[in-house]
Short mmCIF file of C-alpha atoms and ligand atoms in Angstrom, two decimals:
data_model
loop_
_atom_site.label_atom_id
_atom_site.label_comp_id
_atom_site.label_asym_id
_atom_site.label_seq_id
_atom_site.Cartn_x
_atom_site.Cartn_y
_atom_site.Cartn_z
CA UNK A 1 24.51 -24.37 6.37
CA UNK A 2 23.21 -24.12 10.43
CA UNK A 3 20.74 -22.06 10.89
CA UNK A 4 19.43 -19.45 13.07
CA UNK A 5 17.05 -21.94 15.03
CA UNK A 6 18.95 -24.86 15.10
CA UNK A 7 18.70 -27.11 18.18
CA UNK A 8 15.45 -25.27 19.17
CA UNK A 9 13.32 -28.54 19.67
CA UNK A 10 9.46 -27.80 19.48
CA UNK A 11 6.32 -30.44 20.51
CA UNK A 12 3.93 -28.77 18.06
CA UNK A 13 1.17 -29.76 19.23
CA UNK A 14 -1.31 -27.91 16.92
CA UNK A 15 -3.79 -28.08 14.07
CA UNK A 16 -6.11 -26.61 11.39
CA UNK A 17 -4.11 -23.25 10.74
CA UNK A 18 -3.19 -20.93 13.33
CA UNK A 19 -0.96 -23.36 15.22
CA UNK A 20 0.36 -24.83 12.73
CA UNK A 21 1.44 -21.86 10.22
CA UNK A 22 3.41 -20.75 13.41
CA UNK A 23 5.29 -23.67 13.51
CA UNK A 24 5.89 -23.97 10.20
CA UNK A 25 7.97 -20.73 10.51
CA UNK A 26 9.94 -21.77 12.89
CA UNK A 27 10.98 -25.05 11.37
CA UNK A 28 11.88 -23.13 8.15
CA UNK A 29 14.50 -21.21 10.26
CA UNK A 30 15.64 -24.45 11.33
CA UNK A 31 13.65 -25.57 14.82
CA UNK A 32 13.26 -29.87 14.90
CA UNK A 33 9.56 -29.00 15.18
CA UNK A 34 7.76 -32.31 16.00
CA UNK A 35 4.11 -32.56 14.97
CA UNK A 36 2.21 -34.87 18.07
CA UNK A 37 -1.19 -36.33 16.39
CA UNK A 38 -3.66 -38.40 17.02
CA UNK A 39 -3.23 -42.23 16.04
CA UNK A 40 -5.06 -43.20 12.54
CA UNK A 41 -6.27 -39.55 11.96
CA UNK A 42 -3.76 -37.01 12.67
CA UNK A 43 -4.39 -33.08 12.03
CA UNK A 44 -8.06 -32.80 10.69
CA UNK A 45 -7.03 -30.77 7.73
CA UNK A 46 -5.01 -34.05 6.45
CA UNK A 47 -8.34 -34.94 5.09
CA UNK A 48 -10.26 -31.78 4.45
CA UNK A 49 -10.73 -30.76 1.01
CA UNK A 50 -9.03 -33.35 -0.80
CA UNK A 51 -7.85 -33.05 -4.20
CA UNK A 52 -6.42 -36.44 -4.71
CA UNK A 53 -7.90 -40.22 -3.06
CA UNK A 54 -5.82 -40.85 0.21
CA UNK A 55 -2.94 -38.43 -0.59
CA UNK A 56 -2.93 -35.54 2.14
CA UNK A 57 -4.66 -32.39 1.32
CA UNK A 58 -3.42 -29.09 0.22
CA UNK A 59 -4.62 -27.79 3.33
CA UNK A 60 -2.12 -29.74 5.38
CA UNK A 61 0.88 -29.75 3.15
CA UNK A 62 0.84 -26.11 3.15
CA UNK A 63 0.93 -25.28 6.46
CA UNK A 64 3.17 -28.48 7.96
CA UNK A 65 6.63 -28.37 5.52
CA UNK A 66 9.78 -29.05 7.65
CA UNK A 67 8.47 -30.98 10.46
CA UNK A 68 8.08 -34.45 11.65
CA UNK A 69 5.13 -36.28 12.55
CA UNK A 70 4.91 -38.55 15.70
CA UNK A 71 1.64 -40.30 16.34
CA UNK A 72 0.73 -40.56 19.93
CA UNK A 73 -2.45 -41.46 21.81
CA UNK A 74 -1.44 -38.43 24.60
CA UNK A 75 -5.17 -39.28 26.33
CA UNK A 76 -3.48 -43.11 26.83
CA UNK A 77 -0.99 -43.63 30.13
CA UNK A 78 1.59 -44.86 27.51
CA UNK A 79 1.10 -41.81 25.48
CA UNK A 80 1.50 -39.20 28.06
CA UNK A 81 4.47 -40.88 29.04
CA UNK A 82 6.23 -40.64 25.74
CA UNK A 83 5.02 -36.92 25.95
CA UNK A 84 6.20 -36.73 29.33
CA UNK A 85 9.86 -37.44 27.97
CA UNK A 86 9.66 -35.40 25.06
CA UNK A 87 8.88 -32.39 27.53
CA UNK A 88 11.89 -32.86 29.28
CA UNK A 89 13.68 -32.59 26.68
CA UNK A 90 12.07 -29.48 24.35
CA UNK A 91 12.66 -25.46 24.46
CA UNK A 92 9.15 -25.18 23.05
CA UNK A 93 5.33 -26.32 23.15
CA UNK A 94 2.99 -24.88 20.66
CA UNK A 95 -0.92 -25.63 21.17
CA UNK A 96 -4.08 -24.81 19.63
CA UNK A 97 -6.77 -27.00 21.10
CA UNK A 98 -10.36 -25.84 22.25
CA UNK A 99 -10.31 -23.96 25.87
CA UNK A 100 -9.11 -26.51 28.46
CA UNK A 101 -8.12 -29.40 26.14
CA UNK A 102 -4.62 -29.40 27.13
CA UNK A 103 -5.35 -29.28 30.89
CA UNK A 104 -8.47 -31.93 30.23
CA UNK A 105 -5.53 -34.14 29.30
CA UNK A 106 -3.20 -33.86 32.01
CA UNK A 107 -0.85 -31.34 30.84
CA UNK A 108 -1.50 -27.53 32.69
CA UNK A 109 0.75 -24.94 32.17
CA UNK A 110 1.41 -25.89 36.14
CA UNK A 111 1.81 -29.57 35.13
CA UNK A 112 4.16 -28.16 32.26
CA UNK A 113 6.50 -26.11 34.08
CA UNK A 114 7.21 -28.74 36.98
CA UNK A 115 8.14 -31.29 33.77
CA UNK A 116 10.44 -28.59 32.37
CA UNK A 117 10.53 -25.22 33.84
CA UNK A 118 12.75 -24.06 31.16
CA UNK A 119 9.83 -24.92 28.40
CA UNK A 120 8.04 -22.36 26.58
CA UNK A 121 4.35 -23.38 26.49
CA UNK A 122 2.58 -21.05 23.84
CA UNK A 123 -1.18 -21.40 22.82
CA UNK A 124 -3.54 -19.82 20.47
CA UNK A 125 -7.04 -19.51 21.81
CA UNK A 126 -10.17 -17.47 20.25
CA UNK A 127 -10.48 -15.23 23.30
CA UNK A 128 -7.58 -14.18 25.40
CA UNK A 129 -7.86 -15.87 29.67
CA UNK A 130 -10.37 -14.09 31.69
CA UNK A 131 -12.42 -12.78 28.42
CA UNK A 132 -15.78 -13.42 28.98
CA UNK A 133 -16.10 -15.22 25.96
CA UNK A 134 -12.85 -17.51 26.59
CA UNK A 135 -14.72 -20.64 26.89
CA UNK A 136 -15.48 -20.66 22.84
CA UNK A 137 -13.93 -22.79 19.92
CA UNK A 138 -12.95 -20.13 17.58
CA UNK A 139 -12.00 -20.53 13.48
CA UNK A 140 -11.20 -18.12 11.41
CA UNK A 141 -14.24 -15.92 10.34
CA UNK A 142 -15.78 -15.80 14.01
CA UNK A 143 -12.13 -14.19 14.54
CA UNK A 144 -12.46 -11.48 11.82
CA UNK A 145 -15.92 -10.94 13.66
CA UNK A 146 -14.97 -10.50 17.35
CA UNK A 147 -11.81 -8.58 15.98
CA UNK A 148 -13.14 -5.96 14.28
CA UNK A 149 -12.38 -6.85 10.71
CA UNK A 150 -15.89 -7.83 9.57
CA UNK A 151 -17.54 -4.60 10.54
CA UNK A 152 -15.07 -2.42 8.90
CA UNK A 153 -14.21 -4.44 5.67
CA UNK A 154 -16.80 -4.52 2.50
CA UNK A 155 -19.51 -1.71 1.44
CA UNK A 156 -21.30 0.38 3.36
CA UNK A 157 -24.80 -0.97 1.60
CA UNK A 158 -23.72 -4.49 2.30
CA UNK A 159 -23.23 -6.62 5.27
CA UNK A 160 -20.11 -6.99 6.91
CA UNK A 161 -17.31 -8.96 5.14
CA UNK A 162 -14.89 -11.43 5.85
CA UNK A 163 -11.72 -10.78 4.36
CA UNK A 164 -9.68 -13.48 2.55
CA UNK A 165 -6.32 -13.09 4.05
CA UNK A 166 -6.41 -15.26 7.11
CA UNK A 167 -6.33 -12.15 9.55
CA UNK A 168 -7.64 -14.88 12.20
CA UNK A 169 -5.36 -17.98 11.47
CA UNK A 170 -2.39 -17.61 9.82
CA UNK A 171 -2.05 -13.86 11.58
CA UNK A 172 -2.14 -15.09 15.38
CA UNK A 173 0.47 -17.93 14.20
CA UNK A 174 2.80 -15.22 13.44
CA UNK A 175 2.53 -12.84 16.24
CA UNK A 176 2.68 -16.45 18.42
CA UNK A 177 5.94 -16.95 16.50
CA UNK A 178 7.05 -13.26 17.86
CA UNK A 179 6.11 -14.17 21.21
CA UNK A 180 7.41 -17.85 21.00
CA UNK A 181 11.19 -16.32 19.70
CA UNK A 182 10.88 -13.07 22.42
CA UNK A 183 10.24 -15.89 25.20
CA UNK A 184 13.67 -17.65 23.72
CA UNK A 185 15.62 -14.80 24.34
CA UNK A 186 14.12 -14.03 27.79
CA UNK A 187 15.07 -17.74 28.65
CA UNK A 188 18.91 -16.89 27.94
CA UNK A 189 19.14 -14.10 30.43
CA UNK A 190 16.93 -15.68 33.17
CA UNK A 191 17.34 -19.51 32.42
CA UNK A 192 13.69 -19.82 32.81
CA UNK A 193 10.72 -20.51 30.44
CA UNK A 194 7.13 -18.92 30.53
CA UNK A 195 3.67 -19.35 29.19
CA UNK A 196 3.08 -17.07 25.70
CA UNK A 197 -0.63 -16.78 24.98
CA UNK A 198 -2.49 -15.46 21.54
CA UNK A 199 -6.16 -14.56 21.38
CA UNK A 200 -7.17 -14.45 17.30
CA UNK A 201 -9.50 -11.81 18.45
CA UNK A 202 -6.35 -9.88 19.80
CA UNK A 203 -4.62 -10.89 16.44
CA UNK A 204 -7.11 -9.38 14.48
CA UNK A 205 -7.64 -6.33 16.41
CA UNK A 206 -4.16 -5.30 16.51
CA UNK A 207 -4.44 -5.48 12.56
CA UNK A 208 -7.67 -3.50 12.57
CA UNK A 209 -5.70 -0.47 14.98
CA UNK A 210 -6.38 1.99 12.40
CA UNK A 211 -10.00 1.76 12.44
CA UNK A 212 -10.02 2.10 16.39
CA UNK A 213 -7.65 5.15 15.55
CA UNK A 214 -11.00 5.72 13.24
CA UNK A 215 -13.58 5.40 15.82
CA UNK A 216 -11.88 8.06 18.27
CA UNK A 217 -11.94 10.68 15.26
CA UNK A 218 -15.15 10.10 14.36
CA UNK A 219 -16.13 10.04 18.37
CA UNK A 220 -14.47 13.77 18.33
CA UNK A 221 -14.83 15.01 14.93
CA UNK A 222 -18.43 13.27 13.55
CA UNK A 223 -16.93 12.40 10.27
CA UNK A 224 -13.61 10.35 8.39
CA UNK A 225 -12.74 12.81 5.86
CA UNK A 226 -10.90 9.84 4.28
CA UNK A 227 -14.14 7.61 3.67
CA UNK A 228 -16.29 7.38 0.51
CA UNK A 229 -19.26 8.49 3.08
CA UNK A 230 -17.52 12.07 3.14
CA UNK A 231 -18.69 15.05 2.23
CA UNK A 232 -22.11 13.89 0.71
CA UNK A 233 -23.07 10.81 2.74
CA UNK A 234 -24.38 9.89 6.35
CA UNK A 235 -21.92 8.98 9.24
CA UNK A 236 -23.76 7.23 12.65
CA UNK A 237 -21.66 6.51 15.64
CA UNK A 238 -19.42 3.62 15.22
CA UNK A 239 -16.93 3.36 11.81
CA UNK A 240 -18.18 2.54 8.56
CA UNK A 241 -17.30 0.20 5.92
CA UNK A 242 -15.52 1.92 3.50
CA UNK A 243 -15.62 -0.47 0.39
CA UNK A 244 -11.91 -0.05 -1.68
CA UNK A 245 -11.23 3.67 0.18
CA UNK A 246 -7.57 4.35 1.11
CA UNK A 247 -6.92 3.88 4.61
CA UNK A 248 -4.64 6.77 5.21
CA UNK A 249 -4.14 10.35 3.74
CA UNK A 250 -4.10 9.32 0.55
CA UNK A 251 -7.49 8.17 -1.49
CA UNK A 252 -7.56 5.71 -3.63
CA UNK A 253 -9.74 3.07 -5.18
CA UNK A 254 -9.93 0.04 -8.15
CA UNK A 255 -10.68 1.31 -11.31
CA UNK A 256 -11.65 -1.13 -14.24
CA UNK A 257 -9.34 -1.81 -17.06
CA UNK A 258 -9.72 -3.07 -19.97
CA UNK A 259 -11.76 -5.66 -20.26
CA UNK A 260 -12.95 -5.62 -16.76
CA UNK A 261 -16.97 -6.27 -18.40
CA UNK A 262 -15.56 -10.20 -18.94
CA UNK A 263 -13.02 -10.17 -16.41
CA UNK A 264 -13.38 -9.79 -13.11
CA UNK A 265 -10.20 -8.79 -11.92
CA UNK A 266 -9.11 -6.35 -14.74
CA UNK A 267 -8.26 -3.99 -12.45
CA UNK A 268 -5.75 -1.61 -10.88
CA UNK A 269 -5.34 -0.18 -7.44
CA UNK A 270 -4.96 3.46 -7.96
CA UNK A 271 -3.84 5.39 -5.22
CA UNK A 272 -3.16 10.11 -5.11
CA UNK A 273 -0.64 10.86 -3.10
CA UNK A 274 -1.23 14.05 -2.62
CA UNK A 275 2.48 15.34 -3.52
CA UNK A 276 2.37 13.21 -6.18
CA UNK A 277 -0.64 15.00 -8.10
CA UNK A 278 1.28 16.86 -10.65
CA UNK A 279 2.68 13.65 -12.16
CA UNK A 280 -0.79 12.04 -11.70
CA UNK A 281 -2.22 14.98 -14.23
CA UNK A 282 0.88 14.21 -16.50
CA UNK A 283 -0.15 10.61 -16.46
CA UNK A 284 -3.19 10.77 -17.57
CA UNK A 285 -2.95 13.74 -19.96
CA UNK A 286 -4.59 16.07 -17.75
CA UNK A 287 -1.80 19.02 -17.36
CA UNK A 288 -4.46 21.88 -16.51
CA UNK A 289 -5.67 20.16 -13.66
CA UNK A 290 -2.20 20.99 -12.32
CA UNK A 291 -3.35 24.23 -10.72
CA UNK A 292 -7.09 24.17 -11.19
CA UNK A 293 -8.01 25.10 -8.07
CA UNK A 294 -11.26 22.51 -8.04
CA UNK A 295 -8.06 19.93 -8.16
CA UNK A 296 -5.56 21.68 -6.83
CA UNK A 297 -5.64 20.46 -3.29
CA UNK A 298 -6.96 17.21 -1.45
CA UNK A 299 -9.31 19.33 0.14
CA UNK A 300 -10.67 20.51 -3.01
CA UNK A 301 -10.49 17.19 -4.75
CA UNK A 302 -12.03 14.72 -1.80
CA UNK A 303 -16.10 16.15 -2.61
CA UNK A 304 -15.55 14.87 -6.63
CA UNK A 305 -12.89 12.55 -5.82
CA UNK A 306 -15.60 9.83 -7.46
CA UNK A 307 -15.19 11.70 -10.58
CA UNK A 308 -12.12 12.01 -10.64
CA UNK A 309 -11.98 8.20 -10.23
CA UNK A 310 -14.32 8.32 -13.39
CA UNK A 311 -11.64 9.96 -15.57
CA UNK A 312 -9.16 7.97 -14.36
CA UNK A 313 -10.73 4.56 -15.68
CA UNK A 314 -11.72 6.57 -19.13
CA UNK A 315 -8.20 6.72 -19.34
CA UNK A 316 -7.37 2.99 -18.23
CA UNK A 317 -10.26 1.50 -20.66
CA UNK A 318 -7.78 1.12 -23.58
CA UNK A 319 -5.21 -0.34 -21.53
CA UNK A 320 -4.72 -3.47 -19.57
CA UNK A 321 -3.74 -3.59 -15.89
CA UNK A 322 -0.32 -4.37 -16.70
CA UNK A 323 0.08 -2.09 -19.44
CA UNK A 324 -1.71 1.01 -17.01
CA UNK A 325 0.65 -0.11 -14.24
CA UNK A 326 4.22 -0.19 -16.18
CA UNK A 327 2.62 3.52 -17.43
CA UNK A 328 1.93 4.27 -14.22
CA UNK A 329 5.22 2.97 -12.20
CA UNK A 330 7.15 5.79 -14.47
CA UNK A 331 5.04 8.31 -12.64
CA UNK A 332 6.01 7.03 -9.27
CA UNK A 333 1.98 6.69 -8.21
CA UNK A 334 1.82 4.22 -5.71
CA UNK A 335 -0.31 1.56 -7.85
CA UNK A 336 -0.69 -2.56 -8.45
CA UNK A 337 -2.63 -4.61 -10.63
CA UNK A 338 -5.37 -6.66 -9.23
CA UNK A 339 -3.86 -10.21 -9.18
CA UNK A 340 -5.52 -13.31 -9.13
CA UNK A 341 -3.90 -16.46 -7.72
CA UNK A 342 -3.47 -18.09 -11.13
CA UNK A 343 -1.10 -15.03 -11.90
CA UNK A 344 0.59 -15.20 -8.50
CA UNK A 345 1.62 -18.78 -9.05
CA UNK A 346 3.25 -18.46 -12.28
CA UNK A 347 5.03 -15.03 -11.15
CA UNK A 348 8.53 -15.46 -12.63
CA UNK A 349 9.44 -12.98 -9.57
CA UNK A 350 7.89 -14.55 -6.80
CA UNK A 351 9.40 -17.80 -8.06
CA UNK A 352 12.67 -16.19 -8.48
CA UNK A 353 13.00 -15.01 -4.48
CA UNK A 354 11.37 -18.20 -3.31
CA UNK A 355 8.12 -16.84 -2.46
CA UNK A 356 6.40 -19.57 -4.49
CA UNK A 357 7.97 -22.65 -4.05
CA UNK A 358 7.49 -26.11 -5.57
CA UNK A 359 8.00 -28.74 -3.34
CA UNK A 360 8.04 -32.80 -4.09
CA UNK A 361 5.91 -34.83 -1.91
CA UNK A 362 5.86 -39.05 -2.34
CA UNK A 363 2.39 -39.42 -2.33
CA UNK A 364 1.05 -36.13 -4.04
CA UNK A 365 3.66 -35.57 -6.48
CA UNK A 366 4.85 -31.96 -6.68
CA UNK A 367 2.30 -28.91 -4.81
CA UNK A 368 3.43 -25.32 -4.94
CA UNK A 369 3.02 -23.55 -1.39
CA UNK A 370 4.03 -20.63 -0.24
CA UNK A 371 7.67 -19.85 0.78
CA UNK A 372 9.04 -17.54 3.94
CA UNK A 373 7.96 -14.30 3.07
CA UNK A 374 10.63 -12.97 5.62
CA UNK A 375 14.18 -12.88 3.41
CA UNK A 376 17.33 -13.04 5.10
CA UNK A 377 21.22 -12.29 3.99
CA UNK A 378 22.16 -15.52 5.83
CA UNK A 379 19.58 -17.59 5.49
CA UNK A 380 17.59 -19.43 2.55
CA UNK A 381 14.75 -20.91 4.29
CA UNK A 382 14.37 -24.59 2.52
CA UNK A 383 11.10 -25.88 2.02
CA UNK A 384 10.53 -29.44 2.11
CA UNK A 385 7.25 -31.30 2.22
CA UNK A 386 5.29 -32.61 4.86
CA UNK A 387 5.34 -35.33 6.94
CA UNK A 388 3.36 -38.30 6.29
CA UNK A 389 1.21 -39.37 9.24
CA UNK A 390 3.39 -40.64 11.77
CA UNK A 391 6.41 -40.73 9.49
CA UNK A 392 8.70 -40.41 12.39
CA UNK A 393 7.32 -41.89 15.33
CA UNK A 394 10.34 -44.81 15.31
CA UNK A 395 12.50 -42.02 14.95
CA UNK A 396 11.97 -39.89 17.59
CA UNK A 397 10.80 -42.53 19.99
CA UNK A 398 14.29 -44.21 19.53
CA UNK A 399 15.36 -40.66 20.19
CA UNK A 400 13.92 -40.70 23.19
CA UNK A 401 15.69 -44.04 24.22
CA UNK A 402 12.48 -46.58 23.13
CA UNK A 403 13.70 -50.19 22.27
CA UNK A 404 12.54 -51.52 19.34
CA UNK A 405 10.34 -53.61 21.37
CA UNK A 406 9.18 -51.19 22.91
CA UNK A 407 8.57 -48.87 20.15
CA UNK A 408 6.87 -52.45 18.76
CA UNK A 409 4.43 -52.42 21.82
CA UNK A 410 3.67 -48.88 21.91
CA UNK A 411 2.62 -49.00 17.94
CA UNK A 412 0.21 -52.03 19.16
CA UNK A 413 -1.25 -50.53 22.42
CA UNK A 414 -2.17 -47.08 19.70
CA UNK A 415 -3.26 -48.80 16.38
CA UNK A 416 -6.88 -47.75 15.49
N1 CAO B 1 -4.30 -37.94 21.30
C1 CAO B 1 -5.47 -37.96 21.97
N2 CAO B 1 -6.32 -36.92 22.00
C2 CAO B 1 -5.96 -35.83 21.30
C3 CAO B 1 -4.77 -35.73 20.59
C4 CAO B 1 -3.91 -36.84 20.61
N3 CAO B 1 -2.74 -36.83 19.98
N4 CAO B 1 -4.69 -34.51 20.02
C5 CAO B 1 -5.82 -33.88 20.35
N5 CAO B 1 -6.59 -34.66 21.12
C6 CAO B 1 -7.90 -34.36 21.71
C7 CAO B 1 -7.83 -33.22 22.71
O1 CAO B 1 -7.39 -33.69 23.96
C8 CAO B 1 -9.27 -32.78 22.70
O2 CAO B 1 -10.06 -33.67 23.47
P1 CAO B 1 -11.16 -33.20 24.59
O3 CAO B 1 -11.97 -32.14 23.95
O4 CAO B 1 -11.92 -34.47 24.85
O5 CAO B 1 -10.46 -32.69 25.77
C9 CAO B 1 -9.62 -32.95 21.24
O6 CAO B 1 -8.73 -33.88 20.68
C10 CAO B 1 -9.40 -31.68 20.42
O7 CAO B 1 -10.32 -30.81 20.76
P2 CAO B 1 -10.43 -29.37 20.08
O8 CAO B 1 -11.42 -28.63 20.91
O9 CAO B 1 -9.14 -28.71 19.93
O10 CAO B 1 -10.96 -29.73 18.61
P3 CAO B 1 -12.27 -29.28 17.82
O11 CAO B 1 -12.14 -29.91 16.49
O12 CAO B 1 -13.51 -29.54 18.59
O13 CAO B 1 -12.10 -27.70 17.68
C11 CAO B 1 -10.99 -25.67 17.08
C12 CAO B 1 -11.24 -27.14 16.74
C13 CAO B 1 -9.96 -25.14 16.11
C14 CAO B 1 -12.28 -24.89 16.95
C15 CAO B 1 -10.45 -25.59 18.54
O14 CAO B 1 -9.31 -26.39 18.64
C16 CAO B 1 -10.11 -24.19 18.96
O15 CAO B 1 -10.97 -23.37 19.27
N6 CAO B 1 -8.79 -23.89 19.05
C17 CAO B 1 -8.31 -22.64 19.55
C18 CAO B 1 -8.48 -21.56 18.55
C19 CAO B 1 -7.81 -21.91 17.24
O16 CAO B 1 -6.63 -22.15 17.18
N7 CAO B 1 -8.57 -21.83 16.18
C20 CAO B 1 -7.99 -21.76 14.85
C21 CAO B 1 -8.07 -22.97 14.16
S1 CAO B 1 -7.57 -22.62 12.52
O17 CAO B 1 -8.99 -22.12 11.79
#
């Protein structure tokens, strides 16, 4: 079956995460995505946190399915060369290196567009150009940091939190993939290609735009009627953590289950809609809170909106989180249990839609990853595994028109 990306060629020229879970994307919606790395080492995270002697780690395999892997010395003459063709002859360049690696080796976005000025160069960096801080190597947590997330995510009598969704990583790598396919279909109408840039801090921030909606409230008003701080607390001038509070107009919180005092995720997310309060009292056997008017409204709820939390788990601690949520679910309240990733991997569901896919690999033996979360009539992204290092450098060198010989000599002038 073609699909939607087909004949999109892409020099993915990334590591660690961000880059890399961007082009992984793209190669699942059918882009020949070819991974350039380093001779004898390839992408750091081949090797970090291994699970098995010499096979490739988790980290890798999960964020590399559905490419190729050429092996290239691109600081050699021969291996800029061989990168020098395979420009010519791409839609796409993906990069994540440290500020001013790329142009260190050769290859500005000036450089680039003279090679192909129909090529797409797209980077990742910590800090967009011109930031004042856009000389620094960025990973994932400094993102959450200098994005906003850490101050506004944990409890207000801790210190801030980094979240573990990859809000910094695997984040920017999508909204690079936006960029990356917006820049495709600018190329059609004007037949030329342009430089797409990603800061994680941007990344992060534009996920954290409610709490900068937040800030200009609290700027105006002096207090987030939404947060646990309100009515009884203290608010100072910048937003507060808010530990499990509802983000919008509707609280809500984790309540313990049952058994939450030897499990540690036995709970639910419990969230009051407000127009959803009368079935909330018929759920939990409270039918004369209906119209009490202590309960009556959100207004009158939010200043014992802790106890009313308290009830709630009195009524969960006889039930499990899956037996509170199928209760629950009948009352259309907006509710999930808390899932661990044990659970997540053996979801018959998430199997089912090809969420969590197992995948064969010849050197680990099978690893489950995670599938295209984006689902499509005409399209059934196929996951396979992950290139071995340098599994296709004959391949796409004789693609290129390399001899054998010459293929031969290039091999010898790299080895490590
Ligand atoms: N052949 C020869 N050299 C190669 C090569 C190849 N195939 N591929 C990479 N290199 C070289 C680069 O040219 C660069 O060399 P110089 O620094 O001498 O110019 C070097 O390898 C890579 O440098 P780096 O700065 O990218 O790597 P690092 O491990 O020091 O930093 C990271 C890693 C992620 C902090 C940095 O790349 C970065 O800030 N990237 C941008 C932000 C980002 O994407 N971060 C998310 C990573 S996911 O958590």
């Amino acid at each position: 079956m073609s699909k939607p990306l087909d004949g999109i060629k892409i020099i993915d020229f990334t590591h660690v995460q961000a880059g890399p879970a961007c082009t992984q994307l793209l190669a699942w919606f059918g882009a020949d995505v070819i991974k350039v790395e380093r001779p004898g080492s390839g992408d750091v995270t081949r090797n970090q946190l291994r699970d098995i002697p010499d096979a490739d780690a988790l980290y890798f395999t999960m964020l590399n399915s559905n490419k190729k892997s050429l092996t290239l010395d691109t600081k050699k003459p021969e291996g800029k060369e061989v990168l020098e063709k395979l420009i010519r002859e791409s839609d796409v360049l993906v990069e994540n290196f440290g500020p001013g690696a790329l142009d260190r080796m050769g290859f500005s976005w000036e450089r680039l567009n003279e090679l192909n000025p129909k090529m797409i160069v797209a980077s990742v960096k910590g800090f967009s150009d011109g930031h004042h801080y856009d000389d620094l190597k960025v990973y994932e947590n400094v993102a959450q940091c200098a994005g906003g997330a850490a101050s506004t995510t944990g409890f207000w009598d801790g210190p801030p939190t980094i979240s573990a969704a990859a809000l910094g990583d695997s984040n920017t790598g999508m909204h690079l993939a936006i960029g990356i396919l917006t820049a495709l279909i600018g190329r059609d109408k004007t037949g030329k290609g342009q430089k797409v840039a990603v800061s994680m801090q941007d990344s992060v921030l534009n996920l954290c735009r409610v709490k900068l909606r937040d800030q200009q409230r609290l700027d105006r008003v002096g207090y987030l009627e939404e947060y646990p701080q309100y009515p009884h607390g203290e608010f100072s001038d910048v937003v507060p953590r808010g530990g499990n509070a509802g983000g919008g107009g509707q609280p809500g919180w984790i309540l313990k289950c049952k058994g939450w005092e030897t499990d540690p995720n036995a709970y639910i997310y419990f969230t009051i809609q407000g127009h959803a309060w009368a079935p909330i009292c018929k759920a939990l056997g409270k039918p004369e809170w209906i119209d009490d008017p202590a309960y009556k409204t959100a207004e009158a709820r939010q200043p014992h909106i802790f106890d009313i939390f308290a009830t709630i788990e009195e009524w969960l601690a006889d039930k499990t989180k899956f037996e509170a949520v199928d209760i629950l679910r009948k009352f259309d309240i907006p509710c999930a249990p808390v899932l661990t990733m044990k659970e997540l991997a053996n979801d018959p569901s998430l199997r089912a839609s090809g969420t969590i896919v197992e995948v064969p690999h010849s050197v680990r033996g099978s690893y489950l990853t995670v599938g295209s979360p984006i689902k499509f009539s005409d399209l059934k992204p196929e996951v396979t595994a992950s290139p071995l290092l340098g599994e296709h450098t004959e391949e796409v060198l004789a693609s290129l028109g390399y001899s054998q010989q010459e293929i031969f000599n290039l091999k010898e002038i790299q080895a490590v």
